[in-house]
Structures are given as structure tokens and as C-alpha cells.
Coordinates of C-alpha atoms and ligand atoms in Angstrom, one line a residue:
M1 CA 0.0 0.0 0.0
K2 CA 1.2 3.5 -0.8
D3 CA 2.6 5.4 2.1
Y4 CA 0.6 8.6 2.4
S5 CA 2.2 9.8 5.6
K6 CA 4.5 12.4 3.9
Y7 CA 1.5 14.1 2.2
F8 CA -0.8 14.4 5.1
K9 CA -0.9 15.1 8.8
G10 CA -2.4 11.7 9.6
P11 CA -2.6 9.6 12.8
S12 CA 0.5 7.8 14.1
L13 CA 0.2 4.8 16.3
K14 CA 3.8 5.4 17.6
D15 CA 2.9 8.9 18.8
A16 CA -0.4 7.7 20.2
R17 CA 1.4 5.1 22.4
S18 CA 3.7 7.6 24.1
R19 CA 2.8 9.5 27.1
G20 CA 4.9 12.7 27.1
R21 CA 5.7 14.8 30.1
T22 CA 4.6 18.0 28.4
E23 CA 2.2 19.9 30.6
V24 CA -1.3 20.0 29.2
Q25 CA -2.5 23.6 28.8
H26 CA -6.0 24.7 29.9
L27 CA -7.0 27.3 27.4
D28 CA -10.1 29.4 27.3
D29 CA -9.4 31.2 24.0
A30 CA -8.2 28.4 21.7
F31 CA -11.4 28.1 19.7
E32 CA -12.3 30.7 17.1
I33 CA -14.1 31.0 13.8
P34 CA -12.0 32.7 11.1
A35 CA -13.6 36.0 10.1
D36 CA -14.4 34.7 6.6
M37 CA -16.2 31.6 7.9
V38 CA -18.6 33.5 10.2
G39 CA -22.1 33.0 8.8
I40 CA -20.8 30.8 5.9
G41 CA -23.5 28.2 6.8
K42 CA -26.5 30.5 6.6
G43 CA -29.3 28.8 4.7
Q44 CA -27.4 25.5 4.8
T45 CA -27.9 22.4 6.9
Y46 CA -25.7 19.8 8.7
Y47 CA -26.2 16.2 9.6
I48 CA -24.2 14.3 12.1
Q49 CA -24.4 10.6 12.8
T50 CA -22.8 9.5 16.1
Y51 CA -21.5 6.0 16.9
G52 CA -20.3 4.6 20.2
C53 CA -20.0 6.0 23.7
Q54 CA -21.1 9.1 25.6
A55 CA -17.8 10.8 24.9
N56 CA -18.7 10.8 21.2
E57 CA -22.3 12.0 22.0
R58 CA -20.8 14.9 23.9
D59 CA -18.3 15.6 21.1
T60 CA -21.3 15.7 18.7
E61 CA -22.9 18.4 20.8
T62 CA -19.7 20.4 20.5
L63 CA -19.5 19.8 16.7
S64 CA -23.2 20.9 16.4
G65 CA -22.5 24.0 18.5
I66 CA -19.6 25.0 16.2
L67 CA -21.6 24.4 13.0
E68 CA -24.6 26.4 14.4
M69 CA -22.2 29.2 15.3
M70 CA -21.2 29.3 11.7
G71 CA -24.9 29.6 10.6
Y72 CA -25.7 26.0 9.7
T73 CA -29.0 24.5 10.9
H74 CA -29.5 20.8 11.9
T75 CA -31.3 18.3 9.6
D76 CA -32.2 14.7 10.2
E77 CA -32.3 14.1 6.5
V78 CA -28.8 13.1 5.3
K79 CA -29.9 13.4 1.7
Q80 CA -30.6 17.2 2.2
A81 CA -27.5 18.1 4.2
D82 CA -24.7 20.4 3.0
V83 CA -22.3 19.1 5.6
V84 CA -22.3 15.4 6.7
L85 CA -20.1 14.2 9.6
L86 CA -19.8 10.7 10.8
N87 CA -18.5 10.7 14.4
T88 CA -17.1 7.2 14.6
C89 CA -16.3 4.5 17.2
A90 CA -13.3 2.2 17.0
I91 CA -14.0 0.0 20.1
R92 CA -14.8 -3.2 18.2
E93 CA -14.7 -4.4 14.6
N94 CA -18.4 -4.5 14.2
A95 CA -18.6 -0.8 15.2
E96 CA -16.2 0.0 12.4
E97 CA -18.0 -2.1 9.8
K98 CA -21.2 -0.1 10.4
V99 CA -19.3 3.1 9.7
F100 CA -17.7 1.7 6.5
G101 CA -21.2 0.7 5.4
K102 CA -22.5 4.2 5.9
I103 CA -19.4 5.7 4.1
G104 CA -20.2 3.4 1.1
Y105 CA -23.9 4.5 1.2
L106 CA -22.9 8.2 1.1
K107 CA -21.0 7.7 -2.2
N108 CA -24.3 7.9 -4.1
I109 CA -25.5 11.0 -2.2
K110 CA -22.2 12.7 -2.9
K111 CA -22.7 11.9 -6.6
T112 CA -26.0 13.8 -6.7
R113 CA -24.7 16.6 -4.4
P114 CA -21.1 17.3 -5.4
N115 CA -20.8 20.4 -3.2
L116 CA -21.7 18.4 -0.1
I117 CA -18.8 18.3 2.4
F118 CA -18.5 14.8 3.8
G119 CA -16.3 14.3 6.9
V120 CA -15.2 11.4 9.1
C121 CA -14.2 12.2 12.6
G122 CA -14.1 10.5 16.1
C123 CA -12.0 7.5 17.2
M124 CA -11.7 5.7 13.8
A125 CA -10.0 8.9 12.4
Q126 CA -7.2 8.3 15.0
E127 CA -6.3 4.9 13.5
E128 CA -3.7 4.7 10.8
V129 CA -5.2 1.6 9.3
V130 CA -8.6 3.2 8.9
V131 CA -7.3 6.4 7.4
N132 CA -5.2 4.4 4.9
K133 CA -8.3 2.4 4.0
I134 CA -10.4 5.6 3.4
L135 CA -7.6 7.1 1.3
E136 CA -7.4 3.9 -0.8
K137 CA -11.1 3.1 -1.2
F138 CA -13.4 5.9 -0.4
P139 CA -12.7 9.1 -2.5
Q140 CA -16.2 10.4 -1.5
V141 CA -14.7 11.5 1.8
D142 CA -13.6 15.2 1.8
L143 CA -12.4 15.6 5.3
I144 CA -10.9 13.5 8.1
F145 CA -10.2 15.0 11.5
G146 CA -9.3 13.4 14.9
T147 CA -10.6 13.6 18.4
H148 CA -8.0 16.2 19.4
N149 CA -8.9 18.4 16.4
I150 CA -12.6 19.2 17.0
H151 CA -11.9 22.9 17.7
R152 CA -10.3 23.2 14.3
L153 CA -13.5 22.3 12.4
P154 CA -14.1 25.8 11.0
V155 CA -10.6 26.0 9.6
L156 CA -10.8 22.5 8.2
L157 CA -14.2 23.0 6.6
K158 CA -12.8 26.1 4.9
Q159 CA -9.9 24.1 3.5
A160 CA -12.3 21.3 2.4
M161 CA -14.5 23.9 0.6
L162 CA -11.5 25.4 -1.2
E163 CA -9.5 22.3 -2.0
K164 CA -10.3 19.4 -4.3
E165 CA -8.0 17.1 -2.4
L166 CA -9.0 15.3 0.8
V167 CA -8.2 17.4 4.0
L168 CA -6.7 15.3 6.7
E169 CA -5.8 16.6 10.2
V170 CA -5.3 14.1 13.0
W171 CA -3.1 14.9 16.0
S172 CA -1.9 11.8 17.7
K173 CA -0.4 13.6 20.6
E174 CA -3.3 14.7 22.8
G175 CA -4.5 18.2 22.6
D176 CA -5.0 20.8 25.4
V177 CA -8.1 21.2 27.5
I178 CA -10.1 23.8 25.6
E179 CA -12.8 25.6 27.6
N180 CA -14.4 28.0 25.1
L181 CA -16.1 25.5 22.8
P182 CA -19.8 26.1 22.0
S183 CA -22.3 23.3 22.3
H184 CA -25.7 22.5 21.2
R185 CA -27.0 20.0 23.8
A186 CA -29.2 17.1 22.6
N187 CA -31.5 17.3 25.7
N188 CA -33.0 20.1 27.7
Y189 CA -33.0 18.4 31.2
K190 CA -30.2 15.8 31.1
A191 CA -26.7 16.8 30.2
W192 CA -23.3 15.2 29.8
V193 CA -20.4 17.1 31.5
N194 CA -16.9 16.1 30.6
I195 CA -14.6 16.0 33.6
M196 CA -11.6 14.5 31.9
Y197 CA -10.4 13.3 28.6
G198 CA -8.2 10.3 27.6
C199 CA -7.1 7.2 29.4
N200 CA -3.8 6.0 30.8
K201 CA -4.8 2.5 31.8
F202 CA -3.8 0.7 28.6
C203 CA -5.9 -2.4 29.1
T204 CA -4.3 -4.7 26.6
Y205 CA -7.4 -5.2 24.4
C206 CA -8.5 -1.6 24.3
I207 CA -7.9 1.0 21.6
V208 CA -9.2 4.0 23.6
P209 CA -5.9 5.1 25.1
Y210 CA -4.6 5.4 21.5
T211 CA -7.6 7.2 20.1
R212 CA -8.3 9.6 23.0
G213 CA -4.8 10.3 24.3
K214 CA -3.4 10.7 27.8
E215 CA -5.6 11.6 30.8
R216 CA -6.3 15.3 31.0
S217 CA -8.6 16.6 33.8
R218 CA -10.6 19.8 33.5
E219 CA -10.1 22.2 36.3
L220 CA -12.7 21.7 39.1
D221 CA -13.9 25.3 38.9
E222 CA -14.6 25.0 35.2
I223 CA -16.7 21.9 35.9
I224 CA -18.6 23.5 38.7
K225 CA -19.3 26.6 36.6
E226 CA -20.7 24.3 33.9
V227 CA -22.9 22.4 36.3
E228 CA -24.2 25.7 37.9
E229 CA -25.1 27.0 34.4
L230 CA -26.9 23.9 33.6
K231 CA -28.8 23.9 36.8
N232 CA -29.8 27.6 36.3
S233 CA -31.1 26.9 32.9
G234 CA -33.4 24.1 34.2
Y235 CA -31.3 21.0 33.8
K236 CA -32.3 18.3 36.3
E237 CA -29.6 15.7 35.7
I238 CA -25.9 15.7 34.8
T239 CA -23.6 12.8 34.0
L240 CA -20.0 13.3 34.7
L241 CA -18.0 11.8 31.9
G242 CA -14.6 10.3 31.6
Q243 CA -13.0 7.1 30.3
N244 CA -12.1 6.4 33.9
V245 CA -13.6 9.1 36.2
N246 CA -11.8 7.7 39.3
S247 CA -8.5 9.0 37.9
Y248 CA -9.9 12.5 37.9
G249 CA -7.5 15.1 39.2
K250 CA -4.3 13.0 39.3
D251 CA -2.8 15.2 36.6
L252 CA -3.8 18.5 38.1
N253 CA -0.9 18.8 40.6
N254 CA -3.1 19.7 43.5
D255 CA -5.2 17.7 46.0
T256 CA -8.3 17.4 43.8
S257 CA -9.6 13.9 43.5
F258 CA -12.8 12.4 42.1
A259 CA -14.3 12.3 45.6
T260 CA -13.5 16.1 46.1
L261 CA -15.1 16.8 42.7
L262 CA -18.2 14.7 43.4
E263 CA -18.8 16.5 46.7
A264 CA -18.4 19.9 45.1
V265 CA -20.9 18.9 42.4
A266 CA -23.3 17.5 45.0
K267 CA -23.2 20.9 46.8
T268 CA -24.4 22.7 43.7
G269 CA -27.8 21.2 44.6
I270 CA -28.5 20.0 41.1
D271 CA -31.2 17.3 41.4
R272 CA -29.4 14.3 40.0
I273 CA -25.7 13.4 39.5
R274 CA -24.5 10.4 37.7
F275 CA -21.0 9.5 36.5
T276 CA -19.4 7.0 34.1
T277 CA -17.3 5.1 33.7
S278 CA -15.3 3.7 36.7
H279 CA -12.2 1.5 36.7
P280 CA -12.3 -0.7 39.8
W281 CA -8.6 -0.2 40.3
D282 CA -8.8 3.3 41.7
F283 CA -12.3 3.4 43.0
N284 CA -11.8 4.1 46.7
A285 CA -13.7 4.2 50.0
D286 CA -13.8 8.0 50.0
M287 CA -15.8 8.0 46.8
I288 CA -18.3 5.5 48.2
D289 CA -18.7 7.6 51.3
I290 CA -19.5 10.7 49.2
I291 CA -22.0 8.8 47.1
A292 CA -23.7 7.5 50.2
K293 CA -23.7 10.9 51.9
Y294 CA -25.5 13.0 49.2
D295 CA -29.0 12.2 48.1
N296 CA -28.5 13.9 44.8
I297 CA -25.7 11.5 43.8
M298 CA -27.7 8.6 42.2
P299 CA -27.2 5.2 43.8
S300 CA -26.1 3.6 40.5
I301 CA -22.6 2.6 39.6
H302 CA -21.2 1.1 36.4
L303 CA -18.2 -1.0 37.5
P304 CA -16.7 -2.9 34.5
V305 CA -15.2 -6.3 35.6
Q306 CA -14.3 -7.7 32.1
S307 CA -13.5 -11.2 33.5
G308 CA -13.9 -13.2 36.7
N309 CA -10.6 -15.0 36.2
D310 CA -7.3 -13.7 37.7
E311 CA -5.0 -15.0 34.9
V312 CA -7.3 -13.4 32.2
L313 CA -7.5 -10.2 34.2
K314 CA -3.7 -10.1 34.4
L315 CA -3.4 -10.7 30.6
M316 CA -5.9 -7.9 30.1
G317 CA -3.8 -5.6 32.2
R318 CA -6.7 -4.8 34.5
R319 CA -4.6 -4.3 37.7
Y320 CA -7.0 -6.0 40.1
S321 CA -7.9 -9.6 41.1
K322 CA -11.3 -11.2 41.4
E323 CA -10.8 -11.0 45.1
S324 CA -10.1 -7.3 45.2
Y325 CA -12.9 -6.6 42.8
L326 CA -15.4 -8.5 45.0
K327 CA -14.0 -6.6 48.1
L328 CA -14.9 -3.3 46.4
F329 CA -18.2 -4.7 45.3
D330 CA -19.1 -5.8 48.8
M331 CA -18.0 -2.5 50.3
I332 CA -20.3 -0.6 47.9
K333 CA -23.3 -2.9 48.7
E334 CA -22.5 -2.5 52.4
K335 CA -22.4 1.3 52.4
I336 CA -25.1 1.9 49.8
P337 CA -27.3 -1.2 50.2
D338 CA -29.7 -0.4 47.4
C339 CA -27.0 0.6 44.9
T340 CA -27.6 -0.6 41.4
I341 CA -24.4 -2.1 40.0
T342 CA -23.9 -2.8 36.3
T343 CA -20.8 -4.1 34.5
D344 CA -19.0 -4.8 31.2
I345 CA -17.7 -8.3 30.3
I346 CA -15.6 -9.5 27.5
V347 CA -15.8 -13.2 26.6
G348 CA -13.3 -15.1 24.4
F349 CA -10.2 -13.1 25.3
P350 CA -7.2 -14.9 23.5
N351 CA -6.9 -18.4 24.8
E352 CA -9.6 -18.1 27.4
T353 CA -10.3 -21.6 28.6
E354 CA -13.7 -23.0 29.6
E355 CA -12.6 -23.1 33.2
Q356 CA -11.6 -19.4 33.1
F357 CA -14.9 -18.6 31.5
Q358 CA -16.6 -20.5 34.4
D359 CA -14.9 -18.1 36.8
T360 CA -16.7 -15.3 35.1
L361 CA -20.0 -17.1 35.4
S362 CA -19.4 -17.8 39.1
L363 CA -18.5 -14.1 39.7
Y364 CA -21.7 -13.2 37.9
N365 CA -23.7 -15.5 40.1
Y366 CA -22.2 -13.8 43.1
C367 CA -22.7 -10.2 42.0
K368 CA -26.1 -10.7 40.4
Y369 CA -25.7 -7.5 38.4
D370 CA -28.6 -5.2 37.5
L371 CA -27.3 -5.3 34.0
A372 CA -24.2 -6.1 32.0
Y373 CA -22.9 -5.1 28.6
T374 CA -21.3 -8.2 27.2
F375 CA -19.0 -8.5 24.2
I376 CA -17.0 -11.0 22.2
Y377 CA -13.3 -10.0 22.3
S378 CA -12.4 -8.1 19.1
P379 CA -8.7 -7.7 18.2
R380 CA -7.8 -4.0 17.7
E381 CA -4.7 -3.3 15.6
G382 CA -1.8 -1.8 17.6
T383 CA -3.0 -3.1 21.0
P384 CA -0.9 -5.7 22.8
A385 CA -3.7 -8.3 22.9
A386 CA -4.0 -8.2 19.1
K387 CA -0.6 -9.8 18.9
M388 CA -1.5 -12.7 21.2
E389 CA -2.2 -16.0 19.6
D390 CA -5.7 -17.2 20.1
N391 CA -6.8 -20.8 20.0
V392 CA -10.5 -20.3 20.9
P393 CA -12.8 -20.9 17.9
L394 CA -15.4 -18.2 17.2
S395 CA -18.2 -20.7 17.7
D396 CA -17.0 -21.3 21.3
K397 CA -16.9 -17.5 21.9
E398 CA -20.5 -17.1 20.6
Q399 CA -21.6 -20.0 22.8
R400 CA -20.0 -18.3 25.9
L401 CA -21.7 -15.0 25.1
Y402 CA -25.0 -16.8 24.8
R403 CA -24.6 -18.6 28.1
L404 CA -23.5 -15.4 29.9
N405 CA -26.4 -13.4 28.4
E406 CA -28.8 -16.0 29.9
L407 CA -27.5 -15.1 33.3
V408 CA -27.6 -11.4 32.5
N409 CA -31.3 -11.6 31.6
K410 CA -32.1 -13.8 34.6
Y411 CA -30.6 -11.4 37.1
A412 CA -31.8 -8.2 35.3
N413 CA -35.3 -9.6 35.7
E414 CA -34.8 -10.5 39.3
A415 CA -33.3 -7.1 40.1
N416 CA -36.3 -5.4 38.5
Q417 CA -38.8 -7.5 40.5
K418 CA -37.6 -5.8 43.7
Y419 CA -39.3 -2.6 42.6
L420 CA -42.7 -4.0 42.1
G421 CA -45.3 -2.1 44.2
Q422 CA -42.7 0.6 45.2
V423 CA -43.1 4.3 44.5
V424 CA -40.0 5.5 42.5
K425 CA -38.8 9.0 41.5
V426 CA -38.7 9.4 37.7
L427 CA -37.2 12.1 35.5
V428 CA -39.9 12.3 32.7
E429 CA -38.2 12.2 29.3
G430 CA -41.2 12.2 27.0
P431 CA -43.5 9.7 25.1
S432 CA -42.1 6.2 25.1
K433 CA -40.4 5.0 21.9
K434 CA -42.9 2.2 21.4
N435 CA -46.1 3.8 22.5
P436 CA -46.7 7.6 22.2
D437 CA -49.6 7.4 24.8
V438 CA -47.2 6.3 27.4
L439 CA -44.4 8.3 29.0
S440 CA -41.0 7.1 29.8
G441 CA -38.1 8.1 32.0
Y442 CA -35.4 6.8 34.3
T443 CA -35.6 6.1 38.1
E444 CA -32.9 7.1 40.5
H445 CA -31.5 3.6 40.2
N446 CA -31.3 4.2 36.4
K447 CA -34.1 1.8 35.6
L448 CA -36.1 2.6 32.4
I449 CA -39.8 2.9 33.3
N450 CA -42.8 3.3 31.0
F451 CA -45.9 4.8 32.7
K452 CA -49.2 6.4 32.4
G453 CA -48.9 10.0 33.4
D454 CA -49.2 13.7 32.7
A455 CA -47.4 14.6 29.5
S456 CA -47.0 18.2 30.7
M457 CA -44.5 16.9 33.3
V458 CA -41.7 16.2 30.7
G459 CA -38.4 17.4 32.2
Q460 CA -39.8 17.1 35.8
I461 CA -39.2 14.5 38.5
V462 CA -42.4 12.8 39.4
D463 CA -43.5 9.9 41.7
V464 CA -44.5 6.7 39.9
R465 CA -45.9 3.5 41.4
V466 CA -44.3 0.4 39.8
T467 CA -47.1 -2.0 38.6
E468 CA -45.0 -4.4 36.5
A469 CA -41.4 -5.5 36.3
K470 CA -39.9 -7.0 33.1
T471 CA -36.3 -7.8 32.2
W472 CA -35.5 -4.6 30.4
A473 CA -38.0 -2.1 31.8
L474 CA -40.5 -1.3 34.6
T475 CA -44.1 -0.3 34.0
G476 CA -46.0 2.1 36.3
E477 CA -48.6 4.8 37.0
Q478 CA -47.9 8.3 38.0
L479 CA -49.2 9.2 41.5
E480 CA -52.2 11.5 41.5
S481 CA -50.4 14.0 43.8
N482 CA -48.1 14.9 40.9
N483 CA -50.9 16.0 38.6
Ligands
5AD501 N1 -13.2 -6.2 22.3 C1 -14.4 -6.4 22.9 N2 -14.8 -5.6 23.8 C2 -14.1 -4.5 24.1 N3 -14.3 -3.5 25.0 C3 -13.2 -2.6 24.9 N4 -12.3 -3.1 24.0 C4 -12.9 -4.2 23.5 C5 -12.4 -5.2 22.5 N5 -11.2 -5.0 21.9 C6 -15.4 -3.4 25.9 C7 -15.0 -3.4 27.4 C8 -15.2 -2.0 27.8 C9 -16.4 -1.6 26.9 C10 -16.6 -0.1 26.7 O1 -16.1 -2.2 25.6 O2 -15.9 -4.3 28.0 O3 -15.5 -1.8 29.1
SF4_502 FE1 -10.0 1.0 27.7 FE2 -9.2 0.1 30.1 FE3 -9.1 2.8 29.5 FE4 -11.5 1.6 29.9 S1 -9.8 1.8 31.4 S2 -10.9 3.0 28.2 S3 -11.1 -0.5 29.0 S4 -7.9 1.1 28.5

């Protein structure tokens, strides 16, 4: 394959691997729209499709904010849009296949609308293999930019409009923390709040440390300012976001920790606080105490375990054992007895034996999680695990996933039965996806509930009696007193 690296500023796996000592800068003036791009989008529309995790959803809000500042308006119709962006996810191969499918589909649209600017951004843009594939096979792409280049969108769009050639800008060394980015939030009462970017854990299967760079925490004051603003504009719930929120503050060179931050956020008095995601390794007793102490920190923790076997955990580079994980799990359940705990599990890690998989099942039977996101291991180029030989046939991996999911469903159902007859607090989101006559929302324990109620209460927290509990959702009726 032709080496494009000398022509473009593309991603570099070598750079992405390194963790430099250079201080991250916290900038509140790094974003600007060049004078000749102000208002360039007037009368034109943009379409963004987001794949993957909440970090991408939050980035899409920033991209939308930038485009709207330039005068573009949003459209749900990809066929009508003047700017189309795919904000991509690289976590597993099937996530990438979906994106390549969409890129293929957009070829025809580009033919009928040659002035359309078609961009690919997000985690896949940070991968050398992906960028080379796009360059080789998908000439319909006009612009590729990485997760550290979002603030450069106005400049890059301008270049893409002027140049016939593909515009590529992907920085593999992480960027600074930029505080003056605009955003168009997807929801009026629930908001994502970034508290840190990147990940330093380098679990051996995971591509995220390469696509999102080293850990960079936002200053506590900036986060609190954002939460206060959200609260003042009527937001009821915020979710603090980071690849590993428990590491928050370690890079700030002061005493700030995630526990300090959580407490400061709780004191703003916003109704509901959630956070995701947590690495068990640096989840400590201080954090549990703070969660237990404040009613506005929701009793719901996502605590990915990945495997229940010590040898596999070691090969995964997870830095904890089954025993230490269970100690933490028990401590959470002891201090916050009704706490919902959910997890992520990977089956079929290279050479995982049936016995090792049985350890995962036995851990699951002990923890009886409220829910788990379960995956078949997917090798990601450039990660250490991708180099490991693997003797487990795909059919065995599929079988393991099936067996594990049977347990997931069983305990999800059992966990939901506990709420039958109880009155729960629900943040009303709107009509349910399946039935417009029914409202839906989430309880404090993060359970989806569909209920008969007053549609004027959207965006409010109401009391709902649970009348039925199924595996994936509760059913209920809003109490009269809320009407
Ligand atoms: N293969 C399968 N699952 C993965 N995850 C991360 N990397 C991989 C991979 N290479 C899962 C982990 C993680 C979740 C977000 O995705 O379980 O917690
Ligand atoms: Fe990936 Fe591990 Fe970092 Fe999570 S903690 S993003 S699994 S490297």
C-alpha cells in the first residue's frame, strides 16, 4: 500500500502510544471561527451521525455547536444536508463495519450533491489503518479529523471547501483542554459534563488510550461553573463523563480527586448526578462515602469487571484480582445497600479456557448485576492483545456469550422485580419510543420505566408506582399527587 504519511498530517500509532511529560494547557481562547467563515453556513444544513459511547455523543454536541455558530442548521435528512459528519467509534470491529457501510452509502449521495462536504471524525479517524483504507477506497470522503482536532472544524471546513483534495488533520499527541467551545445539547433536562479526557490505563485489548490520548482533567472550577449554568437553565440531571472518572485530578498537581469533585458537584444542589465510567482499580472508600452521603448522587454505579478469572485479568492488564474486585463490590453494597451495579464483560479473550470462563459465570452469580454489557473480544490493531495467539474458535466464543447473556437476563429480571409495588422517582423524558400514549423516563437507580402519566411533566421529576417489572423495563402509573 502507498505510504501517504508524507502528504498528510495523519494519525501515528507510535505517537499515540507515548505519554509525554509536556504539561497540558488549559485554554479558554483556543477556539475561534476565522472571520471569513462566520455566517458561511447561513441557509445550509448539517447532519451528524454519532456512533459509540457518551464521549462521542458529547463531542457531537460540540460539533453541532460549532456548526450552528457558523450559521448552519441541523437536519435529520442526510440526503438534504450540505455538511455530513460521521462521528465514529473504534472499540470493536463491528462498530467500524457499520461506519464503512455508511461511508459506502454516502458515495451515491455525494454523486448527486457534489458540493456536499463529507467528513469522518471520532475514534476511527485516529487509526492509521482506517485512514489508509479511506484514502485507498473511499474518494467520496472530503475531510478526516481526529478527536483532538474538533476545535479546528471551522478552519478544516474552509480548507475542504477550497481544495479538491482530501483534507486530513489528526493529531496523535493529545491536545490541550479547551474551555471556550460552544455546544448544542441534545437534551433540555439531562446533560453530559466532561470531567476529563483520555485514558492512561492501557488495558491490553483496548484502543481507547490510543484514540483519545493521555488523561487530562478539567479544572474543578470549570466543571462546577458548567454544572451551575446547567442547573440555572433548568437541567435536572448531569452525568460526569470520563473514560475512567476515578482518575480525575491525578494530573492537576493539586489535591483534587474524584471524591472532592463529586462532593463539590453535589453541593451545587442539582437534582441528579451520575458518572461514568469507573475503573475498579482506583475506586476508593472516599468515593463510596461521598456517594452514600449525598441524596443527589444517584445510587447507581457502572463497574466494569471484564472477566472473573485472575489470569485473564492479568493478561488484560486490569490491575485487580477477582478477590479485590469483590471486596470493592461488597463495600459498595454494604455502604449503599440499594445501589444498582452494572458491568461490562468480554468473553473469548485470547486463549480463554472453559474453566476461566466458568470463573466469570461464578462471579456473575455472586454479583447478580442489575445489567451487563457483554462483548466477544475483538482484536484491535496496535493493541498488545491483538498480537496474542488465540486458540478459541469463534463458535465457542459465541456460545459463551449466549450462556453469559442468559445469566444477564435472569438477574436483570430479578433485580427489577424488587421494585414491584414501590413508588419511585422518575425524571420524565417524553413519550415512550414504542407507544406515544405512554411516558418514559429513568428512576434514581437508572431503571427505564414506562408509565401512564401527565405529559406536561416532561423534564420534571415525578412519583410513579411500579405496577409491573420486566427484564428490560418497569411499568407504572404516576401518582395523583403529581398531577
Ligand atoms: N473487544 C471487545 N470488547 C471491548 N471493549 C473494549 N475493548 C474491547 C475489545 N477490543 C469493551 C469493554 C469496555 C467496553 C466499553 O467495551 O468491556 O468496558
Ligand atoms: Fe479502555 Fe481500560 Fe481505559 Fe477503559 S480503562 S478506556 S477499558 S484502557
